Amino acid sequence: MRSNRINRSNALTRLGPETIIQTQPGPRSGRRVPTDVSNPQYYHKVVDCQWACPAHTNVPEYIRLIAQGRYTESYLLNRESNVFPGILGRTCDRPCEPACRRGRVDGKPVAICRLKRVAADLRDDIHEFLPAIPAQKNGKRVALVGAGPASLTVANDLMPLGYEVVIYEKHQRAGGLMRVNIPSFRLPAEVLDEETQIILDMGVDIRYETPVTSMAALLSDGYDAVFVGSGAPKGKELELPGRHETDQVFIGIEWLANVHFGHVDRIGERVLIIGVGNTAMDCCRTSRRLGGKDIKVIARRSRPYFKASPWELEDAEEEGVQIVENHSPKRFVLEKGKLVGMEMDRLRWVEQNGKQKSEILETVLLPCDSVILAIGQENSFPWIERDTGVGFDDENMPIVDKKTFASTRAGVFFGGDAAWGPENIIWAVEHGHQAAISIHNHCMGIPLDERPAYGMNLVSAKVGMHSWSYSNDYSPAPRMKMTHAELTKRFSKLSVEVELGFTLEQTVAEVERCLNCDIETHFTSNLCIECDACVDVCPVSCLTIAPDGPEPDLRTRLSAPALNLTQDVYVSAALPQTKRVMVKDEDVCLHCGLCAERCPTAAWDMRQFDLLVPYAGRRLPIATLPSGHVDRPVSAA
Ligand SMILES: Cc1cc2nc3c(=O)[nH]c(=O)nc-3n(C[C@H](O)[C@H](O)[C@H](O)COP(=O)(O)OP(=O)(O)OC[C@H]3O[C@@H](n4cnc5c(N)ncnc54)[C@H](O)[C@@H]3O)c2cc1C
Ligand code: SF4
Ligand code: SF4
């Protein structure tokens, strides 16, 4: 047994605005009923990383598999939900990391994304573990427009069910923006090729260099369903004086695609990148490799408002890119037809009536040879006739149902960036999973809103009197830092990968930082003798036995007040002796198991929670399974 005392107040003060945790109405919402832990979403929410992941990847289990050297299993577990573990292990936007419980303990989340890459890099061949593709097809044909991550996920989910899937792709290769926009120094072509090919090898009929130019024509081909995964392919313009008087102003996503296709291999020495999102980061770092020496990224606001991920900013600055805050472009300056700079207003932001307003301090000239515009992307559907029944709103965006991904025309679905504008790969994947469920329902005559249920397995982690099937010691190790290629080496060629991956030592240290949030505390109220042993031993004071009351009041009467309202408190049924209740603040629990080790009656147990995520055509157990592990059924419905 351990006696690590963690400073709880420290953990609480670490909660900052960057701790983004999705919320849903708590199961108790003021009513005096015990917490319903048979609802899979209760324990799911406790696993902060899995809850925040759009595809609900089982992070703690894949980290434990890595810890055991079971890389292939870890990869396969990842693949089930996020489909592209090698790609995402390098490029994911990582919404899981700001949510990670470890960040609330020592300020630094587990390096979840980088560990995913470890599994991808060290796995064996997985082909024998992929789902079998039926030789006998089910008679349904589905057309997918575009071969980006959204469409590829739809294909991945439908092929094992016997569908004939045809993908129309305007380029020569699959991958979408992952291929033509994400630079190869972040995502090597081999990784992309391998993971896209796994899906195409399921027997997908992919037609390259075949842009769909008419939805009406596609619909007349008699497909049972159509999925639009054509992305948000249009970069935003910046119509300022001088914009069209030079050939040295480029639109970021077009420019990156031209670099990918080899149409562009140089840029001016002095480059201004307008915008400070992730596209801007790829533009500035690519410029650095194509001859740019003095590269400035121009931001209208100050750093806390930047859209770029902190790690991308860090990488760009490491490569000598300068970030210029609080500047607003005014005009392109040309001399004798040659671009020589941009005039900008230098701004100061002041708060007025709760709103930020800008004041111009001065107008400055920033010299440059080239400008890249990276101020956003837009959707564009010139190929969808407006009389096909596929409805569009006032902003020319398709009308798409948030739950079913259905358009206003039966049998036509949207997903990925095409549905609601630019997002990221992991959202495109999740859209693909949900759209595949809808396409399957549509083709099988099941109502679209009849979604397959989530399920769960909950199995005791006890393997001895005081031992558990997981490593429950708190590791004080700091977050491991990824080693990068030497600056001189990485600028020698566009395709030199910058991040080198974790070493074995780093992997060992990082996996131990995970708190195993899926090993859940499970309480059986009628076994409790109210001895307070668990309350006393808990290192973060998250347990209290107290008289029952409304939740807002109860939260203030705990051993330490439960201040984070985005996290639930667990409330037991009335305890046998005094009718008080056991209350647990889920926010700060370390999943250390000390309460269960100390409890003399085994009222507390540590149980491994396994969320059963439904996919197209897969049945799931309806009821909660109290014990014994059941493999995920993968048979077609
Ligand atoms: C510069 C840049 C960097 C990015 N970096 C990251 C990152 O690091 N991590 C991250 O998670 N996300 C990143 N993203 C976002 C991510 O790439 C996208 O959100 C994701 O690729 C969207 O997937 P999708 O399948 O919806 O569409 P896309 O990936 O855009 O794929 C759409 C496909 O449809 C094809 N197509 C379009 N129209 C037609 C047509 N009419 N007929 C046939 N084919 C058509 C296109 O050629 C393309 O292959 C980045 C985006 C950009 C621009
Ligand atoms: S500590 Fe581990 S299980 Fe908990 S949120 Fe972070 S990565 Fe997920
Ligand atoms: S597992 Fe039990 S003892 Fe450990 S932090 Fe959570 S409630 Fe406290």
mmCIF file of N, CA, C and O in Angstrom, residues 400-406 413-414 420 430-431 433-438 441 447-452:
data_model
loop_
_atom_site.group_PDB
_atom_site.id
_atom_site.type_symbol
_atom_site.label_atom_id
_atom_site.label_comp_id
_atom_site.label_asym_id
_atom_site.label_seq_id
_atom_site.Cartn_x
_atom_site.Cartn_y
_atom_site.Cartn_z
ATOM 1 N N VAL A 400 -27.398 19.739 -42.874
ATOM 2 C CA VAL A 400 -27.008 18.378 -42.474
ATOM 3 C C VAL A 400 -27.461 18.134 -41.040
ATOM 4 O O VAL A 400 -27.237 18.982 -40.164
ATOM 5 N N ASP A 401 -28.076 16.985 -40.805
ATOM 6 C CA ASP A 401 -28.543 16.646 -39.459
ATOM 7 C C ASP A 401 -27.341 16.296 -38.574
ATOM 8 O O ASP A 401 -26.506 15.462 -38.941
ATOM 9 N N LYS A 402 -27.264 16.938 -37.398
ATOM 10 C CA LYS A 402 -26.091 16.797 -36.518
ATOM 11 C C LYS A 402 -25.903 15.374 -36.007
ATOM 12 O O LYS A 402 -24.791 14.976 -35.655
ATOM 13 N N LYS A 403 -26.992 14.620 -35.929
ATOM 14 C CA LYS A 403 -26.879 13.285 -35.351
ATOM 15 C C LYS A 403 -26.693 12.216 -36.435
ATOM 16 O O LYS A 403 -25.898 11.295 -36.275
ATOM 17 N N THR A 404 -27.424 12.377 -37.535
ATOM 18 C CA THR A 404 -27.424 11.302 -38.537
ATOM 19 C C THR A 404 -26.555 11.625 -39.747
ATOM 20 O O THR A 404 -26.318 10.770 -40.576
ATOM 21 N N PHE A 405 -26.118 12.863 -39.882
ATOM 22 C CA PHE A 405 -25.300 13.309 -41.012
ATOM 23 C C PHE A 405 -26.055 13.237 -42.336
ATOM 24 O O PHE A 405 -25.461 13.236 -43.415
ATOM 25 N N ALA A 406 -27.398 13.164 -42.236
ATOM 26 C CA ALA A 406 -28.229 13.098 -43.440
ATOM 27 C C ALA A 406 -28.458 14.494 -43.988
ATOM 28 O O ALA A 406 -28.626 15.452 -43.233
ATOM 29 N N PHE A 413 -25.637 11.738 -47.681
ATOM 30 C CA PHE A 413 -25.069 12.068 -46.371
ATOM 31 C C PHE A 413 -23.810 12.914 -46.556
ATOM 32 O O PHE A 413 -23.145 12.825 -47.589
ATOM 33 N N PHE A 414 -23.494 13.708 -45.551
ATOM 34 C CA PHE A 414 -22.274 14.529 -45.561
ATOM 35 C C PHE A 414 -21.449 14.208 -44.321
ATOM 36 O O PHE A 414 -21.993 13.817 -43.288
ATOM 37 N N TRP A 420 -19.776 20.792 -41.993
ATOM 38 C CA TRP A 420 -19.957 22.078 -41.285
ATOM 39 C C TRP A 420 -18.723 22.970 -41.360
ATOM 40 O O TRP A 420 -18.549 23.867 -40.553
ATOM 41 N N GLU A 430 -14.705 10.492 -36.928
ATOM 42 C CA GLU A 430 -15.932 10.247 -36.164
ATOM 43 C C GLU A 430 -17.166 10.497 -37.037
ATOM 44 O O GLU A 430 -18.140 9.743 -36.983
ATOM 45 N N HIS A 431 -17.116 11.547 -37.854
ATOM 46 C CA HIS A 431 -18.228 11.776 -38.787
ATOM 47 C C HIS A 431 -18.402 10.554 -39.690
ATOM 48 O O HIS A 431 -19.524 10.133 -39.978
ATOM 49 N N HIS A 433 -17.655 7.422 -39.068
ATOM 50 C CA HIS A 433 -18.293 6.314 -38.329
ATOM 51 C C HIS A 433 -19.805 6.532 -38.242
ATOM 52 O O HIS A 433 -20.596 5.616 -38.448
ATOM 53 N N GLN A 434 -20.192 7.752 -37.892
ATOM 54 C CA GLN A 434 -21.624 8.029 -37.700
ATOM 55 C C GLN A 434 -22.373 7.959 -39.027
ATOM 56 O O GLN A 434 -23.495 7.441 -39.097
ATOM 57 N N ALA A 435 -21.751 8.481 -40.087
ATOM 58 C CA ALA A 435 -22.403 8.433 -41.401
ATOM 59 C C ALA A 435 -22.539 6.985 -41.863
ATOM 60 O O ALA A 435 -23.549 6.612 -42.474
ATOM 61 N N ALA A 436 -21.542 6.146 -41.554
ATOM 62 C CA ALA A 436 -21.620 4.732 -41.953
ATOM 63 C C ALA A 436 -22.800 4.051 -41.258
ATOM 64 O O ALA A 436 -23.511 3.240 -41.864
ATOM 65 N N ILE A 437 -23.021 4.397 -39.986
ATOM 66 C CA ILE A 437 -24.184 3.840 -39.272
ATOM 67 C C ILE A 437 -25.464 4.257 -40.005
ATOM 68 O O ILE A 437 -26.362 3.444 -40.254
ATOM 69 N N SER A 438 -25.531 5.529 -40.390
ATOM 70 C CA SER A 438 -26.739 6.024 -41.065
ATOM 71 C C SER A 438 -26.924 5.374 -42.432
ATOM 72 O O SER A 438 -28.041 5.015 -42.814
ATOM 73 N N ASN A 441 -28.195 1.946 -41.858
ATOM 74 C CA ASN A 441 -29.619 2.004 -41.490
ATOM 75 C C ASN A 441 -30.473 2.274 -42.726
ATOM 76 O O ASN A 441 -31.477 1.606 -42.963
ATOM 77 N N PRO A 447 -34.867 3.122 -39.306
ATOM 78 C CA PRO A 447 -34.902 4.590 -39.185
ATOM 79 C C PRO A 447 -33.521 5.148 -38.827
ATOM 80 O O PRO A 447 -32.796 4.560 -38.013
ATOM 81 N N LEU A 448 -33.186 6.293 -39.425
ATOM 82 C CA LEU A 448 -31.833 6.849 -39.232
ATOM 83 C C LEU A 448 -31.551 7.202 -37.782
ATOM 84 O O LEU A 448 -30.421 7.106 -37.312
ATOM 85 N N ASP A 449 -32.596 7.646 -37.061
ATOM 86 C CA ASP A 449 -32.315 8.066 -35.680
ATOM 87 C C ASP A 449 -32.329 6.890 -34.700
ATOM 88 O O ASP A 449 -32.155 7.079 -33.505
ATOM 89 N N GLU A 450 -32.492 5.688 -35.209
ATOM 90 C CA GLU A 450 -32.374 4.505 -34.337
ATOM 91 C C GLU A 450 -30.894 4.135 -34.272
ATOM 92 O O GLU A 450 -30.410 3.302 -35.048
ATOM 93 N N ARG A 451 -30.157 4.790 -33.382
ATOM 94 C CA ARG A 451 -28.705 4.594 -33.324
ATOM 95 C C ARG A 451 -28.387 3.403 -32.422
ATOM 96 O O ARG A 451 -29.032 3.210 -31.378
ATOM 97 N N PRO A 452 -27.416 2.572 -32.800
ATOM 98 C CA PRO A 452 -27.042 1.463 -31.915
ATOM 99 C C PRO A 452 -26.529 1.997 -30.576
ATOM 100 O O PRO A 452 -25.870 3.039 -30.530
#
